[in-house]
PDB file of C-alpha atoms in Angstrom:
ATOM      1  CA  UNK Z   4      73.080 108.820 125.240  1.00 52.00           C
ATOM      2  CA  UNK Z   5      74.989 111.930 124.339  1.00 58.00           C
ATOM      3  CA  UNK Z   6      74.796 113.408 120.869  1.00 62.00           C
ATOM      4  CA  UNK Z   7      78.582 113.818 121.018  1.00 76.00           C
ATOM      5  CA  UNK Z   8      80.499 110.925 119.437  1.00 75.00           C
ATOM      6  CA  UNK Z   9      82.999 109.331 121.772  1.00 87.00           C
ATOM      7  CA  UNK Z  10      86.643 109.204 120.730  1.00 89.00           C
ATOM      8  CA  UNK Z  11      86.916 105.371 120.752  1.00 86.00           C
ATOM      9  CA  UNK Z  12      83.831 105.071 118.548  1.00 88.00           C
ATOM     10  CA  UNK Z  13      85.234 107.634 116.117  1.00 89.00           C
ATOM     11  CA  UNK Z  14      88.576 105.786 115.997  1.00 88.00           C
ATOM     12  CA  UNK Z  15      86.785 102.492 115.328  1.00 86.00           C
ATOM     13  CA  UNK Z  16      84.714 104.046 112.532  1.00 89.00           C
ATOM     14  CA  UNK Z  17      87.782 105.581 110.873  1.00 92.00           C
ATOM     15  CA  UNK Z  18      89.649 102.275 111.177  1.00 86.00           C
ATOM     16  CA  UNK Z  19      86.767 100.331 109.634  1.00 85.00           C
ATOM     17  CA  UNK Z  20      86.575 102.803 106.750  1.00 91.00           C
ATOM     18  CA  UNK Z  21      90.329 102.598 106.147  1.00 88.00           C
ATOM     19  CA  UNK Z  22      90.347  98.797 106.166  1.00 80.00           C
ATOM     20  CA  UNK Z  23      87.353  98.671 103.812  1.00 81.00           C
ATOM     21  CA  UNK Z  24      88.995 101.122 101.439  1.00 86.00           C
ATOM     22  CA  UNK Z  25      92.292  99.237 101.338  1.00 82.00           C
ATOM     23  CA  UNK Z  26      90.462  95.952 100.835  1.00 79.00           C
ATOM     24  CA  UNK Z  27      88.205  97.057  97.973  1.00 83.00           C
ATOM     25  CA  UNK Z  28      90.555  99.417  96.104  1.00 86.00           C
ATOM     26  CA  UNK Z  29      92.796  96.676  94.647  1.00 86.00           C
ATOM     27  CA  UNK Z  30      89.812  95.018  92.950  1.00 85.00           C
ATOM     28  CA  UNK Z  31      89.616  97.840  90.436  1.00 88.00           C
ATOM     29  CA  UNK Z  32      93.356  97.679  89.918  1.00 91.00           C
ATOM     30  CA  UNK Z  33      93.482  93.893  89.544  1.00 92.00           C
ATOM     31  CA  UNK Z  34      94.341  93.823  85.806  1.00 94.00           C
ATOM     32  CA  UNK Z  35      97.151  96.330  86.381  1.00 94.00           C
ATOM     33  CA  UNK Z  36      98.473  94.401  89.372  1.00 92.00           C
ATOM     34  CA  UNK Z  37      98.430  91.138  87.404  1.00 94.00           C
ATOM     35  CA  UNK Z  38     100.190  92.783  84.467  1.00 96.00           C
ATOM     36  CA  UNK Z  39     102.881  94.353  86.666  1.00 95.00           C
ATOM     37  CA  UNK Z  40     103.550  91.074  88.473  1.00 93.00           C
ATOM     38  CA  UNK Z  41     103.445  89.043  85.260  1.00 95.00           C
ATOM     39  CA  UNK Z  42     100.774  86.653  86.558  1.00 95.00           C
ATOM     40  CA  UNK Z  43      97.196  85.850  85.581  1.00 95.00           C
ATOM     41  CA  UNK Z  44      94.305  87.880  86.961  1.00 94.00           C
ATOM     42  CA  UNK Z  45      93.029  84.953  89.095  1.00 94.00           C
ATOM     43  CA  UNK Z  46      96.500  84.532  90.596  1.00 93.00           C
ATOM     44  CA  UNK Z  47      96.688  88.225  91.407  1.00 92.00           C
ATOM     45  CA  UNK Z  48      93.205  87.928  92.913  1.00 92.00           C
ATOM     46  CA  UNK Z  49      94.649  85.482  95.423  1.00 92.00           C
ATOM     47  CA  UNK Z  50      96.713  88.380  96.795  1.00 86.00           C
ATOM     48  CA  UNK Z  51      93.514  90.250  97.579  1.00 83.00           C
ATOM     49  CA  UNK Z  52      92.051  87.105  99.114  1.00 89.00           C
ATOM     50  CA  UNK Z  53      95.114  86.735 101.323  1.00 89.00           C
ATOM     51  CA  UNK Z  54      94.760  90.297 102.560  1.00 84.00           C
ATOM     52  CA  UNK Z  55      91.015  89.828 103.119  1.00 84.00           C
ATOM     53  CA  UNK Z  56      91.663  86.689 105.181  1.00 90.00           C
ATOM     54  CA  UNK Z  57      94.184  88.608 107.254  1.00 88.00           C
ATOM     55  CA  UNK Z  58      91.624  91.327 107.880  1.00 81.00           C
ATOM     56  CA  UNK Z  59      88.996  88.734 108.755  1.00 86.00           C
ATOM     57  CA  UNK Z  60      91.267  87.100 111.324  1.00 90.00           C
ATOM     58  CA  UNK Z  61      92.796  90.315 112.638  1.00 86.00           C
ATOM     59  CA  UNK Z  62      89.714  92.533 112.908  1.00 78.00           C
ATOM     60  CA  UNK Z  63      88.271  90.885 116.035  1.00 84.00           C
ATOM     61  CA  UNK Z  64      91.656  91.144 117.743  1.00 86.00           C
ATOM     62  CA  UNK Z  65      92.025  94.775 116.697  1.00 77.00           C
ATOM     63  CA  UNK Z  66      88.695  95.737 118.274  1.00 74.00           C
ATOM     64  CA  UNK Z  67      89.825  94.477 121.664  1.00 76.00           C
TER      65      UNK Z  67
END
């Protein structure tokens, strides 16, 4: 195996990092998101859950 990273592997690693960042960043902002939307924190947390479910269902398709 070559010590040089292949382009598809690099793209997959960058994509995984980006998805992880966008999924975990809103957790720290949850009180602000809830306040801005005028909903409770658990209700705003459902937004993050919806995004996480989308990532869970879409990630296998994206890797193809």
